[in-house]
XYZ file of C-alpha atoms in Angstrom:
713
model
C 41.277 -10.900 -13.013
C 38.498 -12.892 -14.692
C 35.101 -11.608 -15.842
C 33.431 -13.180 -12.701
C 35.802 -11.387 -10.396
C 35.201 -8.138 -12.259
C 31.461 -8.570 -11.696
C 32.134 -8.856 -7.981
C 34.480 -5.834 -8.180
C 31.674 -3.645 -9.546
C 28.828 -5.093 -7.446
C 27.185 -2.928 -4.851
C 27.307 -5.463 -1.989
C 31.090 -5.656 -2.428
C 31.427 -1.901 -1.886
C 28.844 -1.978 0.913
C 31.057 -4.548 2.608
C 34.077 -2.368 2.012
C 32.257 0.514 3.687
C 31.194 -1.641 6.679
C 34.722 -2.912 7.130
C 36.204 0.578 6.856
C 33.697 1.926 9.355
C 34.485 -0.853 11.840
C 38.325 -0.576 11.613
C 38.214 3.249 11.815
C 35.998 3.058 14.959
C 38.261 0.506 16.539
C 41.349 2.568 16.072
C 39.486 5.659 17.188
C 38.327 4.138 20.484
C 41.631 2.368 21.148
C 43.289 5.776 20.966
C 40.622 8.029 22.520
C 39.532 5.970 25.566
C 42.977 5.859 27.227
C 43.233 9.602 26.752
C 40.186 10.084 28.898
C 40.376 7.242 31.383
C 44.023 7.378 32.463
C 44.100 3.745 33.670
C 43.402 2.501 30.174
C 46.703 3.923 28.879
C 48.334 0.936 30.606
C 45.645 -1.539 29.437
C 44.999 -0.462 25.853
C 44.728 -4.067 24.683
C 41.719 -4.185 26.929
C 39.812 -2.167 24.354
C 41.157 -4.348 21.505
C 39.956 -7.482 23.323
C 36.404 -6.160 23.803
C 36.424 -5.061 20.107
C 37.447 -8.530 18.977
C 34.745 -10.082 21.216
C 32.150 -7.792 19.638
C 33.333 -8.511 16.137
C 33.176 -12.283 16.718
C 29.651 -12.309 18.250
C 28.376 -9.819 15.673
C 29.604 -11.826 12.713
C 28.250 -15.113 14.028
C 24.846 -13.539 14.780
C 24.761 -12.043 11.249
C 24.743 -15.495 9.673
C 21.574 -16.287 11.684
C 19.806 -12.920 11.614
C 19.515 -11.531 8.075
C 17.996 -8.158 9.030
C 20.133 -5.056 9.745
C 20.599 -3.504 13.191
C 23.342 -0.930 12.490
C 21.123 1.980 13.302
C 21.363 1.135 17.000
C 25.166 1.458 17.111
C 25.255 5.221 17.877
C 23.163 4.686 21.060
C 25.789 2.395 22.527
C 28.552 4.719 21.388
C 26.782 7.653 23.057
C 26.380 5.748 26.346
C 30.068 4.665 26.224
C 31.271 8.196 25.466
C 28.961 9.646 28.115
C 30.334 7.343 30.819
C 33.925 8.059 29.823
C 33.399 11.832 29.779
C 31.751 11.706 33.164
C 34.796 9.819 34.632
C 37.265 12.125 32.827
C 35.661 15.316 34.196
C 35.085 14.060 37.748
C 37.543 13.777 40.613
C 37.195 10.048 40.590
C 40.468 8.122 40.924
C 40.518 4.564 39.488
C 43.330 2.644 41.118
C 44.070 -1.043 40.657
C 45.990 -2.511 43.608
C 49.304 -4.088 42.803
C 52.684 -4.187 44.462
C 54.470 -5.757 41.501
C 53.542 -3.353 38.648
C 54.106 0.367 38.781
C 51.522 2.724 37.243
C 52.056 6.474 37.281
C 50.262 8.983 39.452
C 49.204 6.612 42.190
C 46.899 4.550 39.988
C 48.381 1.360 41.429
C 47.457 2.402 44.987
C 44.053 1.198 46.153
C 44.025 3.456 49.195
C 43.500 6.493 46.916
C 39.909 5.403 46.315
C 37.410 2.556 46.444
C 39.355 -0.127 44.465
C 36.437 -2.394 43.417
C 34.907 0.663 41.668
C 37.752 0.530 39.224
C 36.897 -2.962 38.139
C 33.218 -2.040 37.820
C 34.019 0.889 35.546
C 36.373 -1.179 33.408
C 33.762 -3.919 33.020
C 31.143 -1.345 32.078
C 33.479 0.079 29.431
C 34.300 -3.410 28.176
C 30.645 -4.394 27.798
C 29.604 -1.109 26.184
C 32.455 -1.304 23.739
C 31.662 -4.927 22.972
C 27.910 -4.121 22.313
C 28.922 -1.228 19.933
C 31.157 -3.549 17.891
C 28.596 -6.344 17.851
C 26.354 -3.928 15.893
C 29.173 -2.795 13.524
C 30.271 -6.450 12.940
C 26.667 -7.598 12.367
C 26.537 -5.044 9.486
C 29.808 -6.374 8.144
C 28.542 -9.918 8.310
C 25.277 -8.978 6.655
C 27.120 -7.914 3.485
C 29.818 -10.606 3.825
C 27.175 -13.314 3.363
C 26.008 -11.763 0.023
C 29.306 -12.518 -1.760
C 31.436 -15.733 -2.246
C 33.800 -15.951 0.792
C 37.085 -15.097 -0.874
C 35.758 -12.084 -2.801
C 34.057 -10.906 0.394
C 37.276 -11.339 2.332
C 39.216 -9.274 -0.210
C 36.854 -6.393 0.166
C 36.863 -6.812 3.921
C 40.673 -6.491 3.864
C 40.617 -3.536 1.490
C 38.203 -1.751 3.788
C 40.303 -2.484 6.796
C 43.482 -1.211 5.067
C 41.667 1.942 4.054
C 40.482 2.428 7.671
C 44.022 2.182 8.961
C 45.228 4.547 6.214
C 42.663 7.212 7.036
C 43.199 7.099 10.747
C 47.017 7.266 10.121
C 46.374 10.526 8.286
C 44.334 11.746 11.266
C 47.292 10.990 13.511
C 49.869 12.491 11.148
C 48.003 15.832 11.044
C 47.429 15.786 14.870
C 43.649 16.344 14.459
C 41.684 16.706 17.716
C 39.258 13.940 18.868
C 36.195 16.094 17.923
C 37.166 15.670 14.280
C 37.824 11.874 14.748
C 34.262 11.434 15.962
C 32.939 13.856 13.282
C 34.591 11.788 10.560
C 33.104 8.655 12.001
C 29.659 10.286 11.890
C 30.088 11.329 8.326
C 31.311 7.879 7.297
C 28.377 6.313 9.179
C 25.934 8.631 7.452
C 27.268 8.034 3.960
C 27.275 4.233 4.538
C 23.683 4.481 5.727
C 22.558 6.494 2.673
C 24.292 4.292 0.093
C 23.088 1.050 1.660
C 19.584 2.505 1.981
C 19.443 2.296 5.730
C 18.580 6.033 5.768
C 14.935 5.155 4.873
C 14.336 3.746 8.338
C 13.121 6.150 10.973
C 15.368 4.619 13.697
C 18.455 5.878 11.794
C 17.493 9.525 12.301
C 17.330 8.875 16.000
C 20.717 7.229 15.705
C 22.088 10.302 13.985
C 20.821 12.322 16.882
C 22.769 10.038 19.164
C 25.891 10.747 17.031
C 25.334 14.505 17.511
C 25.157 13.870 21.216
C 28.484 12.077 21.015
C 30.014 15.061 19.326
C 28.662 17.388 22.011
C 30.099 15.135 24.758
C 33.500 14.938 23.139
C 33.491 18.737 22.862
C 32.587 19.099 26.520
C 35.440 16.699 27.468
C 37.989 19.229 26.210
C 36.220 22.567 26.612
C 35.583 21.947 30.399
C 39.320 22.145 31.157
C 41.698 25.091 30.981
C 44.966 25.420 29.184
C 45.920 24.775 25.570
C 45.403 21.362 24.074
C 47.314 19.383 21.405
C 46.866 15.856 20.110
C 50.049 14.058 19.136
C 50.043 10.459 17.796
C 50.767 9.311 21.404
C 49.117 11.636 23.824
C 46.487 14.259 24.641
C 48.840 17.126 25.561
C 47.749 20.028 27.729
C 49.938 23.055 28.443
C 49.526 25.450 31.350
C 51.644 28.460 32.340
C 53.763 28.156 35.502
C 53.522 31.337 37.525
C 55.906 32.300 40.350
C 55.237 35.603 42.082
C 52.942 36.713 39.209
C 55.668 36.004 36.665
C 55.545 33.314 34.058
C 58.671 31.127 34.440
C 57.734 28.207 32.165
C 55.105 25.868 30.972
C 53.748 22.707 32.530
C 53.206 19.989 29.898
C 50.577 17.359 30.906
C 49.912 14.204 28.960
C 46.858 12.107 29.562
C 45.955 14.444 32.398
C 49.240 13.986 34.332
C 52.186 16.299 34.576
C 54.806 14.962 32.164
C 57.452 17.654 31.967
C 58.011 21.347 32.718
C 59.517 23.733 30.272
C 61.476 26.184 32.454
C 63.658 29.254 32.204
C 66.773 28.065 34.038
C 69.129 30.656 32.605
C 69.665 32.349 36.007
C 67.420 35.297 35.327
C 64.913 34.106 38.028
C 65.799 33.659 41.669
C 63.508 31.246 43.402
C 64.223 27.959 45.326
C 62.150 25.973 42.829
C 64.031 27.339 39.831
C 67.423 26.993 41.552
C 66.700 23.359 42.500
C 65.817 22.519 38.928
C 68.799 24.311 37.523
C 71.125 22.496 39.893
C 69.594 19.184 38.879
C 69.931 19.700 35.119
C 73.488 21.065 35.342
C 74.820 18.506 37.797
C 76.231 16.117 35.203
C 78.505 18.750 33.720
C 80.481 19.010 36.963
C 82.178 15.711 36.018
C 83.767 17.273 32.947
C 87.024 19.162 33.305
C 86.133 21.037 30.074
C 82.889 21.380 28.189
C 81.908 18.198 26.356
C 82.222 18.428 22.555
C 79.368 16.067 21.571
C 76.213 15.510 23.644
C 73.308 13.188 22.986
C 69.974 13.869 24.691
C 67.561 10.896 24.551
C 64.032 12.018 25.362
C 64.788 15.713 24.702
C 61.204 16.667 25.321
C 60.656 20.458 25.365
C 64.369 21.253 25.731
C 65.439 21.538 29.405
C 68.305 19.096 28.998
C 69.364 20.659 25.739
C 69.319 24.156 27.222
C 71.481 22.883 30.093
C 74.072 21.463 27.602
C 74.226 24.814 25.780
C 74.707 26.698 29.069
C 77.599 24.493 29.880
C 79.439 24.935 26.617
C 78.452 21.813 24.537
C 79.660 22.272 20.924
C 77.194 19.771 19.335
C 73.983 18.363 20.623
C 71.767 15.625 19.087
C 68.309 15.988 20.616
C 66.167 12.891 20.116
C 62.405 13.143 20.855
C 59.785 10.620 19.825
C 56.748 12.933 19.920
C 56.688 15.538 17.099
C 54.159 17.652 18.890
C 56.168 17.833 22.172
C 59.299 18.718 20.130
C 57.365 21.456 18.381
C 56.119 22.811 21.793
C 59.791 22.920 22.799
C 60.495 25.548 20.085
C 58.697 27.957 22.448
C 61.085 27.270 25.353
C 61.998 30.477 27.154
C 65.749 29.867 26.383
C 65.075 28.836 22.746
C 67.525 25.859 22.770
C 66.089 24.422 19.612
C 66.795 27.541 17.678
C 70.592 27.246 18.455
C 72.639 26.099 15.397
C 74.561 23.650 17.608
C 71.390 21.699 18.218
C 70.115 19.001 15.771
C 66.511 17.847 16.542
C 65.664 14.239 15.549
C 62.068 13.072 15.845
C 62.496 9.372 16.321
C 62.532 6.537 18.835
C 65.702 6.762 20.964
C 66.532 3.026 20.608
C 66.054 3.182 16.787
C 68.346 6.251 16.646
C 71.094 4.493 18.513
C 70.788 1.424 16.195
C 70.997 3.513 13.026
C 73.658 5.973 14.222
C 77.407 5.209 14.458
C 78.507 8.510 16.086
C 80.152 8.535 19.540
C 79.515 11.121 22.240
C 81.213 12.598 25.305
C 77.928 12.641 27.199
C 74.626 10.721 26.776
C 71.742 11.683 28.923
C 68.317 10.041 29.388
C 65.902 12.984 29.935
C 63.225 11.532 32.223
C 62.300 8.851 29.757
C 59.286 7.419 31.439
C 56.239 5.930 29.695
C 52.649 6.992 30.201
C 51.176 4.430 27.818
C 51.645 1.110 26.055
C 53.391 1.061 22.713
C 50.657 -0.875 20.984
C 47.150 -2.170 21.670
C 48.488 -5.590 20.699
C 51.179 -6.015 23.404
C 52.001 -5.404 27.036
C 55.195 -3.445 26.270
C 55.334 0.193 27.308
C 56.528 2.877 24.925
C 59.963 3.201 26.511
C 60.626 -0.341 27.684
C 63.225 -1.206 25.087
C 65.473 1.622 26.285
C 66.109 0.059 29.649
C 67.284 -3.421 28.548
C 70.670 -5.044 28.721
C 70.960 -4.988 24.959
C 70.251 -1.277 24.660
C 72.577 -0.300 27.535
C 75.357 -2.177 25.726
C 74.448 -0.107 22.719
C 74.670 3.114 24.782
C 78.184 2.159 25.917
C 79.322 1.599 22.369
C 78.240 5.150 21.584
C 80.223 6.674 24.444
C 83.813 7.791 23.762
C 86.513 6.495 26.145
C 85.929 8.400 29.355
C 82.415 9.482 28.179
C 79.594 9.591 30.765
C 75.954 8.385 30.679
C 73.375 9.858 33.015
C 69.878 8.442 33.455
C 67.450 10.981 35.012
C 64.388 9.283 36.372
C 61.495 10.034 38.671
C 61.640 7.000 40.976
C 58.674 5.909 43.059
C 59.620 2.366 43.952
C 62.821 1.087 45.540
C 62.946 -1.852 43.114
C 62.929 0.435 40.093
C 65.943 2.301 41.498
C 67.579 -1.066 42.264
C 67.025 -2.229 38.694
C 68.507 0.933 37.025
C 71.426 0.824 39.398
C 72.001 -2.882 38.738
C 71.647 -2.406 34.994
C 74.229 0.376 34.783
C 76.627 -1.426 37.077
C 76.511 -4.710 35.178
C 76.970 -3.128 31.760
C 79.662 -0.564 32.699
C 81.344 -2.992 35.245
C 81.511 -0.401 37.976
C 79.486 0.912 40.910
C 77.194 3.751 39.548
C 77.042 7.161 41.187
C 73.530 8.182 42.170
C 72.281 11.678 43.015
C 68.884 12.181 44.759
C 67.114 15.409 43.926
C 64.928 17.209 46.485
C 61.171 17.653 46.442
C 61.503 20.532 43.987
C 63.851 18.799 41.612
C 61.727 15.620 41.767
C 64.221 13.256 40.187
C 67.150 10.885 40.594
C 70.228 10.678 38.362
C 72.218 7.493 37.808
C 75.802 7.979 36.488
C 78.380 5.681 34.878
C 81.503 6.270 32.854
C 82.862 4.331 29.945
C 86.287 3.543 31.453
C 87.530 4.357 34.911
C 84.573 4.661 37.354
C 83.425 8.031 38.672
C 84.730 8.855 42.134
C 82.150 8.595 44.913
C 81.835 11.950 46.779
C 82.869 11.907 50.430
C 79.609 13.378 51.747
C 77.247 10.519 50.842
C 73.793 10.111 52.291
C 74.047 6.820 54.089
C 71.281 4.121 54.196
C 70.099 5.037 57.770
C 69.853 8.744 56.987
C 68.144 7.964 53.645
C 65.500 5.897 55.411
C 65.050 8.548 58.094
C 64.923 11.759 55.922
C 63.645 10.638 52.507
C 61.401 7.570 52.789
C 59.001 9.033 55.326
C 57.901 11.440 52.602
C 57.011 8.529 50.325
C 53.212 8.747 50.795
C 52.727 5.057 50.311
C 55.525 4.498 47.829
C 58.877 2.938 48.661
C 60.916 5.810 47.142
C 60.119 9.542 46.996
C 61.550 13.046 47.400
C 61.938 15.302 50.376
C 63.906 18.395 51.360
C 67.114 16.429 51.582
C 69.139 15.976 48.434
C 72.628 14.623 47.620
C 74.671 11.677 46.478
C 73.486 8.293 47.842
C 75.559 5.510 49.329
C 75.754 2.381 47.102
C 74.670 0.277 50.141
C 71.106 1.670 49.652
C 70.784 -0.329 46.475
C 70.277 -4.016 45.877
C 71.846 -6.059 43.053
C 69.358 -8.897 43.310
C 66.790 -7.493 40.900
C 66.363 -9.247 37.517
C 67.559 -7.215 34.538
C 65.219 -6.339 31.650
C 66.138 -7.817 28.356
C 64.725 -7.421 24.826
C 62.833 -10.617 25.463
C 61.466 -9.449 28.857
C 61.705 -5.623 28.712
C 59.454 -4.710 31.699
C 61.276 -2.123 33.779
C 58.018 -1.360 35.660
C 57.421 -4.897 36.837
C 59.100 -6.045 40.073
C 59.467 -9.609 38.852
C 58.222 -12.032 36.282
C 54.599 -12.878 36.648
C 51.145 -11.522 35.812
C 50.529 -8.698 38.378
C 47.392 -8.907 40.459
C 45.767 -5.954 38.779
C 46.264 -7.500 35.355
C 45.222 -10.927 36.428
C 42.020 -9.791 38.213
C 40.745 -7.873 35.249
C 41.705 -10.674 32.805
C 39.626 -13.209 34.862
C 36.742 -10.782 35.028
C 36.588 -9.997 31.319
C 37.143 -13.665 30.460
C 34.114 -14.607 32.640
C 31.949 -11.955 31.025
C 33.115 -12.947 27.599
C 32.374 -16.619 28.327
C 28.795 -15.673 29.391
C 28.246 -13.440 26.336
C 29.410 -16.108 23.927
C 27.457 -18.838 25.732
C 24.141 -16.939 25.506
C 24.557 -14.940 22.278
C 26.316 -17.378 19.978
C 24.137 -20.275 18.677
C 25.288 -23.683 19.837
C 25.487 -24.778 16.253
C 28.396 -22.428 15.663
C 30.864 -24.381 17.830
C 29.429 -27.756 17.273
C 31.135 -27.770 13.898
C 34.863 -28.722 13.641
C 35.356 -25.977 11.121
C 34.457 -23.331 13.723
C 37.149 -24.657 16.044
C 39.614 -24.715 13.151
C 38.889 -21.040 12.465
C 39.082 -20.333 16.176
C 42.594 -21.687 16.585
C 43.695 -20.005 13.325
C 42.574 -16.687 14.870
C 44.381 -17.401 18.205
C 47.626 -18.291 16.411
C 47.392 -15.312 14.137
C 46.853 -12.833 17.025
C 50.165 -13.967 18.480
C 51.876 -13.671 15.045
C 50.552 -10.153 14.708
C 51.608 -9.196 18.270
C 55.131 -10.503 17.831
C 55.412 -8.949 14.395
C 54.652 -5.483 15.863
C 56.899 -5.916 18.810
C 59.789 -7.388 16.907
C 59.762 -4.800 14.122
C 59.606 -2.105 16.869
C 63.204 -3.018 17.639
C 64.180 -2.567 14.048
C 62.024 0.389 12.956
C 61.621 2.037 16.422
C 58.731 2.051 18.898
C 56.846 4.874 17.132
C 53.282 5.369 16.029
C 54.559 5.144 12.374
C 55.865 1.605 13.127
C 52.418 0.620 14.368
C 50.698 1.932 11.285
C 53.255 0.552 8.822
C 53.322 -2.899 10.420
C 49.573 -3.239 10.735
C 49.063 -2.156 7.139
C 51.796 -4.499 5.989
C 50.172 -7.369 7.785
C 46.818 -6.614 6.139
C 48.538 -6.318 2.684
C 50.235 -9.718 3.290
C 46.883 -11.219 4.099
C 45.337 -9.619 0.936
C 48.229 -11.014 -1.218
C 47.650 -14.510 0.247
C 43.966 -14.247 -0.451
C 44.551 -13.124 -4.110
C 46.870 -16.117 -4.604
C 44.194 -18.519 -3.337
C 41.675 -16.801 -5.587
C 44.128 -17.491 -8.458
C 44.016 -21.181 -7.556
C 47.449 -21.129 -5.844
C 47.707 -24.562 -4.214
C 50.070 -26.407 -1.870
C 49.248 -29.369 0.282
C 47.985 -28.381 3.715
C 50.769 -30.403 5.358
C 53.313 -28.320 3.436
C 51.673 -25.058 4.556
C 51.548 -26.092 8.186
C 55.021 -27.466 8.037
C 56.397 -24.245 6.541
C 54.571 -22.200 9.127
C 55.843 -24.249 12.104
C 59.407 -24.232 10.739
C 59.373 -20.445 10.350
C 58.029 -20.003 13.859
C 60.723 -22.296 15.320
C 63.404 -20.291 13.401
C 62.038 -17.068 14.889
C 62.035 -18.662 18.341
C 65.725 -19.603 18.167
C 66.930 -16.596 16.172
C 65.418 -13.311 17.368
C 65.730 -10.177 15.299
C 68.631 -9.082 17.586
C 70.923 -11.113 15.395
C 70.293 -8.616 12.560
C 71.636 -5.629 14.417
C 75.154 -6.173 13.031
C 73.858 -5.637 9.504
C 73.463 -2.367 7.683
C 70.049 -0.758 8.341
C 68.642 -1.473 4.849
C 69.727 -5.117 5.034
C 68.329 -5.336 8.625
C 64.988 -3.946 7.490
C 64.807 -6.361 4.534
C 65.553 -9.572 6.524
C 63.362 -8.452 9.457
C 60.456 -7.968 6.962
C 61.070 -11.471 5.534
C 61.330 -13.110 9.013
C 58.126 -11.443 10.243
C 56.205 -11.428 6.965
C 56.611 -15.085 5.775
C 54.739 -16.745 8.654
C 51.944 -14.222 8.252
C 51.902 -14.967 4.550
C 51.509 -18.758 5.021
C 48.980 -18.220 7.782
C 47.015 -16.013 5.458
C 46.993 -18.701 2.760
C 45.737 -21.332 5.214
C 42.948 -18.982 6.344
C 41.858 -18.143 2.784
C 41.968 -21.818 1.712
C 39.618 -22.828 4.579
C 37.417 -19.785 4.055
C 36.913 -20.768 0.392
C 35.515 -24.106 1.491
C 33.123 -22.915 4.117
C 29.367 -22.636 3.586
C 28.955 -20.007 6.410
C 31.615 -17.322 5.982
C 30.317 -14.888 8.676
C 30.336 -17.688 11.299
C 33.841 -18.727 10.230
C 35.090 -15.136 10.454
C 33.373 -14.684 13.806
C 34.972 -17.776 15.271
C 38.309 -16.610 13.917
C 37.984 -13.280 15.698
C 36.919 -14.930 18.978
C 40.022 -17.009 18.685
C 42.048 -13.791 18.161
C 40.637 -12.470 21.423
C 41.803 -15.659 23.240
C 45.256 -15.148 21.579
C 45.210 -11.576 22.834
C 44.516 -12.832 26.377
C 47.291 -15.378 26.081
C 49.734 -12.611 25.230
C 49.846 -11.674 28.936
C 51.791 -14.897 29.566
C 54.792 -13.140 27.996
C 54.922 -11.168 31.317
C 56.045 -14.466 32.872
C 58.006 -16.270 30.196
C 59.191 -13.454 27.905
C 58.191 -12.506 24.372
C 59.761 -15.382 22.407
C 57.654 -18.094 24.040
C 54.684 -16.609 22.119
C 56.109 -18.303 18.962
C 55.778 -21.661 20.734
C 52.205 -20.795 21.811
C 51.339 -19.839 18.147
C 52.747 -23.260 17.007
C 50.442 -25.032 19.534
C 47.419 -23.089 18.202
C 48.216 -23.905 14.613
C 48.673 -27.549 15.411
C 45.247 -27.518 17.026
C 43.882 -25.972 13.790
C 45.526 -28.790 11.829
C 44.003 -31.334 14.098
C 40.430 -30.001 13.780
C 40.794 -29.445 10.025
C 42.033 -33.000 9.536
C 39.793 -34.791 12.073
């Protein structure tokens, strides 16, 4: 590093920029995580918050190049209003459904008749606009300091601040700290930044700090106003409540994001009650297919331990219990039957798909323990947390882990006929047999799909036929096409259709009836696009997009958003769909961009045509050769080659961005245009619901070719 670079390293504006970037990234991750915990609907639209953040970043940075004064002190007001609105919704009886017949959302949220549907869109727009306004102010502060340094040096400190923001929030997640501490940390960081950058001298800031205190009070009220015990895992807000039957505690109800997720029950036989007996029958049913106790059992989605306890009661000699959420696994240690304390049980905190990919053991019995998602895996993509478990590729993997004659059971709470059809079709096609299906009653509240690796299981004689099913079970559906009533038993195969499309790793959407953008997604996308267009039209100076360079940065941002999305989703298949994957991949992407920027600072040069050519070639390679082709390799080799395949396009894209940034005479506007482009790329990600994930590589190629055109024109 030369003397000039060292001067920038020690300069105050550089570290003020670092602080502004850290503050903005920390706030973005905080709200992306906290808002869906409070407004349940956002758990399925978490990229909605990302899109509004990107819009705010883009507008704020472009405005900063025109308005040289600072307006950061007003940010706490918008945060307080946003938090106040969200806390009001979270603590009211208001239901926010978005009508759609083609996309299932838990707890009736996809059913418009539960409430006034248009109100949902109004609330979402209000959250979108308030979040955008908040990030306009944070980004304006970032742009204010960005303009005081040469572009590449400023970009380096921007990236360092972003990496630090991700790292600190990752620690917050790792230690399962509650939201009150998240907001308290943000308030402390905000105060320190204000003091060091001398914003504290302004009277308005003290009023802003009062608003931050109000935010902390609201966040405290959001938790204190509800009963039960609360935990915050990297995935969920978890609430536990005792289950009482006849004044006796029989277990614990575990709620995530304000919806019942699982129940930790004493099914040992010490309690006689229809509810307990129905649950016990349901959990022990699979073991009736074994003439002797299974030696090795694998529980995927072990949760708080009901499936594990059932295996122990039925004589299993060895149980691998895989649970993705460390906090839920820890709650399971308090299970009334203490299954996790048994020496025959081995707890693995990991993604179920990743465990199967890394493990070569075979089992007599593999059970899916109500693996149903209550949130998206990442704010960057439309893939739910458990989607990659219900794909053709993973079900083939499950069969390979079964011994000859071994059985797989998928326990699932079905609400739509087409979801039952899809699981039935998936098992039947992979195991080349007609699955056996058991329908639990209204107390068991679940359906089990069975298949055997080898000769098919015999269909019981007393099957519930289609006419009886429609007469005794479907009337209890309450608006759904599948539900649970007093009647239980094995179902006739004629109830199920084999016409449903099968989820694959490229299109892993179990909860979508067919390919397409569901109406509830499409409506909100059109609404937020319209509002975004109006905001940009009236807030961003015309001069900003009259320059070709702004369009160049715009398309670079759109292309990079798709690269980042695909990088996270693709590596989730290799590393697992865990919160650690999200943190590691995002940090890795930022480090790759920092490395590219340092190389450009060091005068690393290649012709632009070579850089674009390498980028397009790498994207075409990824389109034709997905990471699935690496699954035959050892895990370490798979990880290495996956990192290369995902990292190289990001590296070349980073070099292109830094090269153009070094040439600009208006860095905040360039960065703002880039982030607005990233928002458009985020919107375009929804097309993967129609075409599948891999087509995003082709879209990224188109965006980068547009960049090449505007840069060369």
